[in-house]
Amino acid sequence: MAYKNLREFISLLEKKGLLKRISAEVDPILEIAEITDRVCKGPDGSNKGLYFENVKGSDYPVVTNIFGSSERMAMALEVNDINDVGAKIEDMLNQAPPKTLMEKLAMLPKLLEFSKFLPRTVKSAPCQEVVEKDNPDLSKFPIIKCWPGDGQPTDEGRFITLPMVFTRDPETGKPNCGMYRIHVFDKNTTGMHWHIHKDGARHYDKYKAMNKKMPAAIAVGSDPAVMYSATAPLPESMDEMMFAGFLRKEPVEMVKCITSDIEVPANSELVIEGYLEPGETRIEGPFGDHTGFYSAADYYPVFHVTCITHKKDMLYPTTLVGKPPMEDCFIGKATERIFLPLLQLEFTEIKDMNLPMEGVFHNCALISIKKSYPGHAKKIIHGLWGKGQMMFAKLIIVVNDDVDVQDISYTAWRVLNNVDWKRDVVIADGPLDDLDHAASFPRYGSKMGIDATRKTREEGMTRDWPDELFMSEEIKRLVDERWKEYGIG
Ligand SMILES: Cc1cc2nc3c(=O)[nH]c(=O)nc-3n(C[C@H](O)[C@H](O)[C@H](O)COP(=O)(O)O)c2cc1C
Ligand SMILES: [Mn+2]
């Protein structure tokens, strides 16, 4: 059974001892952030979700770090192991196109299963129990400031850090939901930090070209599959809410906003409705980001609030990003597992992928492949740079499929021994993640691919590749048998 809403997930965390309630009064300015940072990096067993019951200046409780471990992330998506989600996607994708009538009939249940996940519109919704239309005021909500340097001198540096931003393509009517942080400028104005590569920005470009006001809505807190889907790097054509329906195995119920036609999840905790004027921008940031550095202030579109709706017993979820490991790392790791089968659909030679947390997802990808022809690793490197948000991968390292890329130490040893840098390195120019601060220009610079596979004659290798060291099975058995005799312990 899918979670009905965020509260149901929180209750389960609490029942399993994975949530800690804090009743002492805490300040949403920096104090919640510092507590969360310590807890999410704490020793084993102490890293829990946090429920702040008493937040200074607000009537509403705050939850943080709810997705901040593999266990909690798996619980959020109702699986024992995140790999189970990937396996389910693989199963669905691996359906060969039906040829005979019997095969077509056999496919029907699968197809019906998909249509079962389409979002459904409802007339009334918990997220509209309270409607504030006349004087919408964001200052009532416990929106946190994460890091000392966040925001402009003219504001308090508060950011909504788990927002689900809903927009619609003005040409096709297709909805999109993306997680783009929201910088609160004042009680009814915010920034809209969709990077230029993202789907929300594509919709905005179209409104700008038509010189039309763009409606949008920011929903905060819903059942966890919906919240996760806002972060998933889906193709533009895929509705995140359908994907969420697939993950939770029940359609997402949507409700129309009070002041626009945008639809939001009916079980949201908080919904901020509003619009963007085409071409209006304002300085957004700086913001202590998930790279562990501040992302620089820059011009971004401005969001004007027209109405705020929320549940009576609203719960405000938020996250703190910073130096890894933090909550977003576990969200990112879920994405690595869930999207591997999708990459494998096109790149059947890929065996596994590891995006190490230290690489904050866009800085490093370790890929193992079944190598079949000269230049195969380089084909994978270029291929991945052309695939959706994999375009941001600043370093792609490709190894043979006998390397377990989840074992970083072993992988590093193989790579460092197996590379001739001039022959095996590809450096290319292209788009970079908005958060990259090392390139000379914003969003544009160079990336590197390393072919660390065993090289062949066709690839210019004139020498034989050496064998890796392994003891013979016979001697291993002998030593096993005699181990006690040596008295080593
Ligand atoms: C906590 C968190 C915060 C994020 N903040 C932003 C952001 O401010 N801007 C942005 O463009 N992407 C941000 N992302 C990444 C996007 O949510 C992600 O790229 C998503 O796929 C975008 O959806 P879209 O493909 O529909 O545009 C964030 C992700 C997480 C997990
Ligand atoms: Mn999208």
Coordinates of C-alpha atoms and ligand atoms in Angstrom, one line a residue:
M1 CA 0.0 0.0 0.0
A2 CA 1.4 3.4 -1.0
Y3 CA 2.0 6.0 1.7
K4 CA -1.1 8.3 1.8
N5 CA 1.1 11.3 2.6
L6 CA 4.3 12.5 4.1
R7 CA 3.0 12.0 7.7
E8 CA 2.4 8.3 7.1
F9 CA 6.1 7.8 6.1
I10 CA 7.2 9.9 9.0
S11 CA 5.1 7.7 11.4
L12 CA 6.7 4.6 10.0
L13 CA 10.2 6.0 10.5
E14 CA 9.3 6.8 14.0
K15 CA 7.9 3.3 14.7
K16 CA 11.1 1.8 13.4
G17 CA 13.3 4.0 15.6
L18 CA 14.6 6.0 12.6
L19 CA 13.3 9.4 13.6
K20 CA 14.2 11.6 16.5
R21 CA 11.8 14.2 17.9
I22 CA 13.3 17.4 19.3
S23 CA 11.0 19.4 21.5
A24 CA 13.4 22.2 22.5
E25 CA 12.8 25.4 20.6
V26 CA 15.1 25.7 17.6
D27 CA 15.9 28.6 15.3
P28 CA 15.2 28.0 11.6
I29 CA 18.1 30.4 10.9
L30 CA 21.2 28.1 10.8
E31 CA 20.4 26.2 14.1
I32 CA 18.3 23.5 12.4
A33 CA 21.0 23.2 9.7
E34 CA 23.9 22.7 12.2
I35 CA 21.9 20.1 14.1
T36 CA 21.0 18.3 10.9
D37 CA 24.6 18.4 9.6
R38 CA 25.9 16.8 12.8
V39 CA 23.2 14.1 12.9
C40 CA 23.6 13.1 9.2
K41 CA 27.3 12.7 9.5
G42 CA 27.1 11.1 13.0
P43 CA 28.3 7.6 13.9
D44 CA 26.4 4.5 12.9
G45 CA 23.0 4.3 14.5
S46 CA 22.8 8.0 15.3
N47 CA 22.0 9.2 11.7
K48 CA 18.2 9.5 11.9
G49 CA 15.5 11.6 10.5
L50 CA 14.8 14.7 12.6
Y51 CA 11.4 16.1 13.7
F52 CA 11.6 19.6 15.2
E53 CA 8.4 20.1 17.1
N54 CA 9.0 23.7 18.2
V55 CA 10.4 26.1 15.6
K56 CA 11.0 29.7 16.6
G57 CA 8.6 32.1 14.8
S58 CA 6.4 29.4 13.3
D59 CA 3.4 27.2 14.2
Y60 CA 4.6 24.4 12.0
P61 CA 7.0 21.5 12.7
V62 CA 10.0 20.9 10.5
V63 CA 11.4 17.5 9.4
T64 CA 14.9 17.0 8.0
N65 CA 17.2 14.2 7.0
I66 CA 14.2 11.8 6.3
F67 CA 15.9 10.3 3.2
G68 CA 19.4 10.5 4.6
S69 CA 20.4 6.8 4.6
S70 CA 20.1 3.9 2.1
E71 CA 17.7 2.2 4.5
R72 CA 15.4 5.3 4.8
M73 CA 15.6 5.9 1.0
A74 CA 14.6 2.3 0.4
M75 CA 11.7 2.6 2.8
A76 CA 10.6 5.8 1.1
L77 CA 10.2 3.9 -2.2
E78 CA 8.8 0.9 -0.3
V79 CA 11.5 -1.6 -1.3
N80 CA 13.9 -3.7 0.7
D81 CA 16.8 -2.6 -1.5
I82 CA 16.9 0.3 -4.0
N83 CA 18.2 -2.2 -6.6
D84 CA 14.7 -3.8 -6.5
V85 CA 13.3 -0.6 -8.2
G86 CA 15.9 -0.9 -10.9
A87 CA 15.0 -4.6 -11.4
K88 CA 11.3 -3.8 -11.7
I89 CA 12.1 -1.2 -14.4
E90 CA 14.3 -3.6 -16.1
D91 CA 11.6 -6.2 -16.1
M92 CA 9.2 -3.8 -17.7
L93 CA 11.6 -2.6 -20.3
N94 CA 12.8 -6.0 -21.3
Q95 CA 9.5 -6.9 -22.9
A96 CA 10.3 -7.7 -26.5
P97 CA 7.7 -6.2 -28.9
P98 CA 4.9 -8.7 -29.3
K99 CA 4.7 -10.4 -32.7
T100 CA 1.8 -12.8 -32.5
L101 CA -1.7 -12.1 -31.3
M102 CA -1.2 -14.4 -28.4
E103 CA 2.0 -12.4 -27.4
K104 CA 0.0 -9.2 -27.7
L105 CA -2.7 -10.5 -25.5
A106 CA -0.1 -11.6 -23.0
M107 CA 1.3 -8.0 -23.0
L108 CA -2.1 -6.5 -22.1
P109 CA -1.8 -6.9 -18.3
K110 CA 1.6 -5.1 -18.4
L111 CA 0.2 -2.2 -20.5
L112 CA -2.9 -2.0 -18.2
E113 CA -0.5 -1.9 -15.3
F114 CA 1.1 1.2 -16.8
S115 CA -2.2 3.0 -17.4
K116 CA -3.0 2.3 -13.7
F117 CA -0.2 4.7 -12.8
L118 CA -1.5 7.7 -14.7
P119 CA -2.2 10.7 -12.3
R120 CA -5.8 11.3 -11.4
T121 CA -7.5 14.7 -10.9
V122 CA -9.6 15.1 -7.8
K123 CA -11.9 17.9 -6.8
S124 CA -11.0 18.5 -3.2
A125 CA -7.7 18.0 -1.5
P126 CA -6.0 18.0 1.9
C127 CA -3.5 20.5 0.6
Q128 CA -6.3 23.1 0.3
E129 CA -7.7 22.8 3.8
V130 CA -6.3 26.2 4.5
V131 CA -6.4 28.9 1.7
E132 CA -4.5 32.2 2.1
K133 CA -5.4 34.2 -1.0
D134 CA -5.7 37.8 0.2
N135 CA -2.4 38.4 1.8
P136 CA -0.2 35.3 1.1
D137 CA 2.8 35.5 3.5
L138 CA 5.8 33.2 3.3
S139 CA 7.2 34.5 6.6
K140 CA 4.7 32.4 8.6
F141 CA 6.4 29.2 7.5
P142 CA 9.5 27.6 9.1
I143 CA 11.7 28.1 6.0
I144 CA 15.3 27.5 7.0
K145 CA 18.6 29.3 6.4
C146 CA 21.2 26.7 5.7
W147 CA 24.7 28.3 5.7
P148 CA 26.0 31.7 7.0
G149 CA 26.7 33.1 3.5
D150 CA 23.2 32.3 2.0
G151 CA 21.1 35.0 0.4
Q152 CA 21.4 38.7 -0.2
P153 CA 21.8 41.5 2.4
T154 CA 18.3 42.5 1.6
D155 CA 16.8 39.2 2.7
E156 CA 17.2 36.6 5.5
G157 CA 18.8 33.9 3.3
R158 CA 15.9 31.5 3.7
F159 CA 15.6 28.8 1.0
I160 CA 12.9 26.1 0.4
T161 CA 15.2 23.2 -0.2
L162 CA 12.8 20.3 -1.1
P163 CA 10.4 22.1 -3.4
M164 CA 8.5 20.4 -6.2
V165 CA 8.1 23.0 -8.9
F166 CA 5.1 22.3 -11.2
T167 CA 4.9 24.0 -14.7
R168 CA 3.2 23.3 -18.0
D169 CA 4.5 23.4 -21.5
P170 CA 2.4 26.2 -23.1
E171 CA 2.6 24.5 -26.6
T172 CA 1.8 20.9 -25.7
G173 CA 0.1 21.3 -22.3
K174 CA 2.5 18.7 -20.9
P175 CA 3.2 19.1 -17.1
N176 CA 6.6 19.0 -15.5
C177 CA 7.8 18.7 -12.0
G178 CA 11.4 19.5 -11.0
M179 CA 13.1 20.1 -7.7
Y180 CA 14.6 23.6 -8.0
R181 CA 15.5 25.4 -4.8
I182 CA 13.5 28.5 -3.9
H183 CA 15.2 31.6 -2.5
V184 CA 12.7 33.6 -0.4
F185 CA 13.2 37.3 -1.3
D186 CA 10.2 38.6 0.8
K187 CA 6.8 37.5 2.0
N188 CA 5.4 37.0 -1.6
T189 CA 8.4 37.0 -3.9
T190 CA 11.0 34.3 -4.5
G191 CA 13.7 33.2 -7.0
M192 CA 13.2 30.3 -9.4
H193 CA 16.5 28.5 -9.6
W194 CA 15.9 26.1 -12.6
H195 CA 19.2 25.7 -14.3
I196 CA 19.1 26.5 -18.0
H197 CA 19.4 22.8 -18.9
K198 CA 16.3 21.7 -17.0
D199 CA 12.7 21.1 -18.1
G200 CA 11.2 24.0 -16.1
A201 CA 13.6 26.4 -17.9
R202 CA 12.5 25.0 -21.3
H203 CA 8.9 25.8 -20.4
Y204 CA 9.9 29.3 -19.3
D205 CA 11.8 29.9 -22.6
K206 CA 8.5 29.2 -24.5
Y207 CA 6.5 31.6 -22.3
K208 CA 9.2 34.2 -22.8
A209 CA 9.1 33.8 -26.6
M210 CA 5.3 34.2 -26.4
N211 CA 5.7 37.2 -24.0
K212 CA 3.1 35.5 -21.7
K213 CA 2.9 35.3 -18.0
M214 CA 3.9 31.8 -16.8
P215 CA 1.8 30.1 -14.1
A216 CA 3.7 27.8 -11.7
A217 CA 3.2 26.2 -8.3
I218 CA 5.6 25.1 -5.7
A219 CA 4.5 22.1 -3.7
V220 CA 6.3 21.1 -0.5
G221 CA 6.0 17.6 1.2
S222 CA 4.0 14.8 -0.3
D223 CA 4.3 11.0 -0.1
P224 CA 8.0 10.1 -0.6
A225 CA 7.7 8.6 -4.1
V226 CA 6.3 11.9 -5.4
M227 CA 9.0 13.9 -3.6
Y228 CA 11.7 11.7 -5.1
S229 CA 10.3 11.9 -8.6
A230 CA 10.8 15.7 -8.6
T231 CA 14.6 15.0 -8.5
A232 CA 14.6 12.1 -11.1
P233 CA 16.5 12.9 -14.3
L234 CA 13.6 11.8 -16.6
P235 CA 13.4 12.6 -20.3
E236 CA 11.4 15.8 -20.9
S237 CA 8.5 13.8 -22.4
M238 CA 7.9 11.8 -19.3
D239 CA 5.5 13.1 -16.6
E240 CA 7.2 12.9 -13.2
M241 CA 3.8 12.2 -11.6
M242 CA 3.3 9.1 -13.8
F243 CA 6.7 7.9 -12.8
A244 CA 5.8 8.5 -9.1
G245 CA 2.6 6.5 -9.7
F246 CA 4.8 3.7 -11.1
L247 CA 7.1 3.8 -8.0
R248 CA 4.3 3.9 -5.5
K249 CA 2.1 1.5 -7.5
E250 CA -0.9 3.8 -7.1
P251 CA -1.8 6.8 -9.2
V252 CA -0.9 10.2 -7.8
E253 CA -4.0 12.3 -7.0
M254 CA -3.7 15.8 -8.4
V255 CA -5.8 18.9 -7.6
K256 CA -6.0 22.1 -9.6
C257 CA -4.6 25.2 -8.0
I258 CA -6.9 27.9 -6.7
T259 CA -5.4 30.7 -8.9
S260 CA -4.2 28.8 -11.9
D261 CA -4.7 25.6 -14.0
I262 CA -1.5 24.0 -12.7
E263 CA -2.1 20.8 -10.9
V264 CA -0.3 19.7 -7.7
P265 CA -0.3 16.5 -5.6
A266 CA -3.5 16.6 -3.5
N267 CA -1.7 15.3 -0.4
S268 CA 1.0 18.1 -0.4
E269 CA 1.7 19.7 2.9
L270 CA 2.1 23.2 1.5
V271 CA 1.4 24.7 -2.0
I272 CA 2.7 28.1 -3.1
E273 CA 0.8 29.3 -6.2
G274 CA 2.0 32.1 -8.4
Y275 CA 3.5 33.2 -11.7
L276 CA 6.6 34.4 -13.5
E277 CA 6.8 37.5 -15.7
P278 CA 8.6 36.7 -19.0
G279 CA 12.1 38.1 -18.8
E280 CA 12.0 39.4 -15.2
T281 CA 15.1 38.3 -13.4
R282 CA 16.8 39.1 -10.1
I283 CA 19.9 38.1 -8.2
E284 CA 19.4 34.6 -6.7
G285 CA 21.8 33.1 -4.1
P286 CA 24.5 32.7 -3.0
F287 CA 23.6 29.3 -1.5
G288 CA 25.7 26.7 0.3
D289 CA 25.3 24.0 -2.2
H290 CA 25.7 20.2 -2.4
T291 CA 29.2 20.5 -3.9
G292 CA 30.3 21.7 -0.4
F293 CA 30.9 25.2 -1.8
Y294 CA 28.7 28.2 -2.2
S295 CA 27.1 28.4 -5.6
A296 CA 27.5 32.0 -6.8
A297 CA 24.7 34.5 -6.9
D298 CA 23.4 34.9 -10.4
Y299 CA 20.3 36.3 -12.3
Y300 CA 17.3 33.9 -12.2
P301 CA 13.6 34.3 -13.0
V302 CA 11.4 35.8 -10.3
F303 CA 8.3 34.0 -8.9
H304 CA 5.4 36.0 -7.6
V305 CA 3.1 34.4 -5.0
T306 CA -0.7 34.7 -5.6
C307 CA -2.0 32.2 -3.1
I308 CA -0.7 29.8 -0.4
T309 CA -2.7 26.7 0.6
H310 CA -1.8 24.1 3.1
K311 CA -3.0 21.3 5.4
K312 CA -4.3 22.2 8.8
D313 CA -1.7 20.1 10.5
M314 CA 1.0 21.0 8.0
L315 CA 4.5 19.4 8.3
Y316 CA 7.4 21.2 6.7
P317 CA 10.1 19.0 5.2
T318 CA 13.4 20.4 4.3
T319 CA 17.0 19.3 3.6
L320 CA 20.4 20.7 4.1
V321 CA 23.0 20.2 1.4
G322 CA 26.7 20.7 1.9
K323 CA 29.9 18.6 2.0
P324 CA 29.1 14.9 1.4
P325 CA 27.9 12.6 2.8
M326 CA 24.5 14.3 3.3
E327 CA 20.9 13.6 2.6
D328 CA 21.0 14.4 -1.1
C329 CA 23.7 11.8 -1.6
F330 CA 21.2 9.0 -0.7
I331 CA 18.7 10.5 -3.1
G332 CA 21.4 10.6 -5.8
K333 CA 22.4 7.0 -5.0
A334 CA 18.8 5.9 -5.5
T335 CA 18.9 7.6 -8.9
E336 CA 22.1 5.8 -9.8
R337 CA 20.5 2.4 -9.1
I338 CA 17.1 3.3 -10.6
F339 CA 18.5 4.7 -13.8
L340 CA 21.1 2.1 -14.5
P341 CA 18.6 -0.2 -16.3
L342 CA 17.5 2.7 -18.4
L343 CA 21.1 3.4 -19.5
Q344 CA 21.6 -0.3 -20.2
L345 CA 18.6 -0.3 -22.5
E346 CA 20.8 1.7 -24.9
F347 CA 24.2 0.7 -23.7
T348 CA 23.8 -3.1 -23.3
E349 CA 27.5 -3.4 -22.7
I350 CA 27.4 -1.4 -19.4
K351 CA 27.6 -3.8 -16.5
D352 CA 27.6 -1.3 -13.6
M353 CA 27.9 2.3 -12.6
N354 CA 29.2 4.1 -9.5
L355 CA 28.8 7.8 -9.0
P356 CA 30.9 8.2 -5.8
M357 CA 29.5 10.7 -3.3
E358 CA 32.7 12.6 -3.2
G359 CA 32.1 13.4 -6.9
V360 CA 28.7 15.0 -5.9
F361 CA 27.2 13.1 -8.9
H362 CA 28.2 15.3 -11.7
N363 CA 32.0 15.2 -11.1
C364 CA 32.8 11.5 -11.5
A365 CA 31.2 8.3 -13.0
L366 CA 32.9 4.9 -12.8
I367 CA 31.5 2.6 -15.5
S368 CA 32.3 -1.1 -16.1
I369 CA 31.7 -2.5 -19.6
K370 CA 31.9 -5.8 -21.5
K371 CA 34.5 -4.6 -24.1
S372 CA 34.0 -6.1 -27.5
Y373 CA 35.9 -3.9 -30.1
P374 CA 38.6 -1.3 -30.4
G375 CA 37.6 2.1 -29.0
H376 CA 34.6 0.6 -27.2
A377 CA 35.3 2.5 -23.9
K378 CA 35.6 5.8 -25.9
K379 CA 32.3 5.1 -27.5
I380 CA 30.7 4.8 -24.1
I381 CA 32.4 8.0 -22.9
H382 CA 31.0 10.0 -25.8
G383 CA 27.7 8.2 -25.7
L384 CA 27.1 9.0 -22.0
W385 CA 28.0 12.7 -22.6
G386 CA 25.1 12.7 -25.0
K387 CA 22.5 11.2 -22.6
G388 CA 20.3 13.5 -20.6
Q389 CA 21.8 14.7 -17.4
M390 CA 24.9 12.4 -17.9
M391 CA 26.1 15.3 -20.1
F392 CA 27.3 16.9 -16.8
A393 CA 29.7 14.0 -16.0
K394 CA 33.0 15.8 -15.7
L395 CA 35.0 12.6 -15.4
I396 CA 34.0 9.3 -16.9
I397 CA 36.3 6.3 -16.1
V398 CA 35.6 3.1 -18.0
V399 CA 37.0 -0.3 -16.9
N400 CA 36.5 -3.9 -18.0
D401 CA 33.6 -5.8 -16.5
D402 CA 35.8 -7.9 -14.2
V403 CA 36.2 -4.7 -12.1
D404 CA 33.6 -4.1 -9.3
V405 CA 33.2 -0.3 -9.6
Q406 CA 31.5 -0.3 -6.2
D407 CA 34.9 -1.2 -4.8
I408 CA 36.6 2.2 -5.1
S409 CA 40.0 1.1 -3.8
Y410 CA 40.2 -1.9 -6.2
T411 CA 39.0 0.3 -9.1
A412 CA 41.5 3.0 -8.4
W413 CA 44.3 0.4 -8.3
R414 CA 43.2 -1.0 -11.7
V415 CA 42.8 2.4 -13.3
L416 CA 46.1 3.9 -12.1
N417 CA 48.0 0.8 -13.4
N418 CA 46.2 0.5 -16.7
V419 CA 46.4 3.9 -18.2
D420 CA 48.7 5.5 -20.7
W421 CA 47.5 9.0 -20.3
K422 CA 48.2 10.3 -23.8
R423 CA 46.6 7.3 -25.5
D424 CA 43.7 6.7 -23.1
V425 CA 42.4 10.1 -22.2
V426 CA 39.7 12.0 -24.0
I427 CA 39.2 15.7 -23.3
A428 CA 36.2 17.4 -24.7
D429 CA 34.4 20.7 -24.4
G430 CA 30.7 20.9 -23.7
P431 CA 28.0 22.0 -21.2
L432 CA 28.8 21.6 -17.5
D433 CA 26.5 21.5 -14.5
D434 CA 25.5 25.0 -13.3
L435 CA 27.1 24.2 -10.0
D436 CA 30.6 23.7 -11.5
H437 CA 32.8 26.5 -10.2
A438 CA 36.1 25.4 -11.7
A439 CA 35.6 26.0 -15.4
S440 CA 36.6 29.5 -16.7
F441 CA 33.0 30.1 -17.9
P442 CA 29.7 29.3 -16.2
R443 CA 28.0 26.1 -17.5
Y444 CA 30.7 25.6 -20.2
G445 CA 34.0 23.9 -20.1
S446 CA 35.9 20.6 -20.5
K447 CA 35.3 17.1 -19.3
M448 CA 37.6 14.1 -19.3
G449 CA 37.1 10.5 -20.2
I450 CA 39.6 7.8 -19.2
D451 CA 39.7 4.5 -21.0
A452 CA 41.1 2.2 -18.3
T453 CA 40.2 -1.0 -20.0
R454 CA 42.8 -3.6 -21.2
K455 CA 44.2 -2.3 -24.5
T456 CA 44.5 -4.4 -27.6
R457 CA 46.8 -4.3 -30.7
E458 CA 44.1 -2.5 -32.7
E459 CA 44.2 0.2 -30.1
G460 CA 47.9 0.8 -30.6
M461 CA 49.2 -1.4 -27.7
T462 CA 52.4 -3.1 -29.0
R463 CA 53.0 -5.2 -25.9
D464 CA 51.2 -8.1 -24.2
W465 CA 48.9 -7.1 -21.4
P466 CA 50.2 -8.7 -18.1
D467 CA 48.2 -11.1 -16.0
E468 CA 46.8 -10.0 -12.7
L469 CA 48.3 -11.8 -9.7
F470 CA 46.3 -14.7 -8.2
M471 CA 47.6 -17.6 -6.1
S472 CA 46.9 -21.1 -7.4
E473 CA 43.8 -22.8 -6.0
E474 CA 45.9 -25.8 -5.0
I475 CA 48.2 -23.7 -2.7
K476 CA 45.3 -21.8 -1.3
R477 CA 43.6 -25.0 -0.3
L478 CA 46.8 -26.3 1.2
V479 CA 47.3 -23.2 3.3
D480 CA 43.7 -23.3 4.3
E481 CA 44.1 -26.8 5.6
R482 CA 47.3 -26.2 7.4
W483 CA 46.4 -22.8 8.8
K484 CA 46.1 -23.9 12.4
E485 CA 49.5 -25.6 12.3
Y486 CA 51.2 -22.2 11.6
G487 CA 50.0 -20.9 14.9
I488 CA 49.2 -17.4 13.4
G489 CA 45.6 -17.3 14.7
Ligands
LIG1 C1 17.8 18.7 -2.9 C2 18.0 19.0 -4.3 C3 18.0 20.3 -4.8 C4 18.1 20.6 -6.1 N1 18.2 21.9 -6.5 C5 18.2 22.2 -7.8 C6 18.2 23.5 -8.3 O1 18.2 24.5 -7.5 N2 18.2 23.8 -9.6 C7 18.2 22.8 -10.5 O2 18.2 23.1 -11.7 N3 18.3 21.5 -10.2 C8 18.2 21.2 -8.8 N4 18.3 19.9 -8.4 C9 18.3 18.8 -9.5 C10 17.0 18.6 -10.2 O3 16.0 18.4 -9.3 C11 17.1 17.4 -11.2 O4 18.0 17.7 -12.1 C12 15.7 17.1 -11.8 O5 15.9 16.0 -12.7 C13 15.2 18.3 -12.6 O6 13.9 17.9 -13.2 P1 13.6 18.2 -14.7 O7 14.5 17.2 -15.5 O8 12.2 18.0 -14.9 O9 14.0 19.6 -15.0 C14 18.2 19.5 -7.1 C15 18.1 18.2 -6.6 C16 18.0 17.9 -5.3 C17 17.9 16.5 -4.8
MN2 MN 11.1 16.7 -16.3

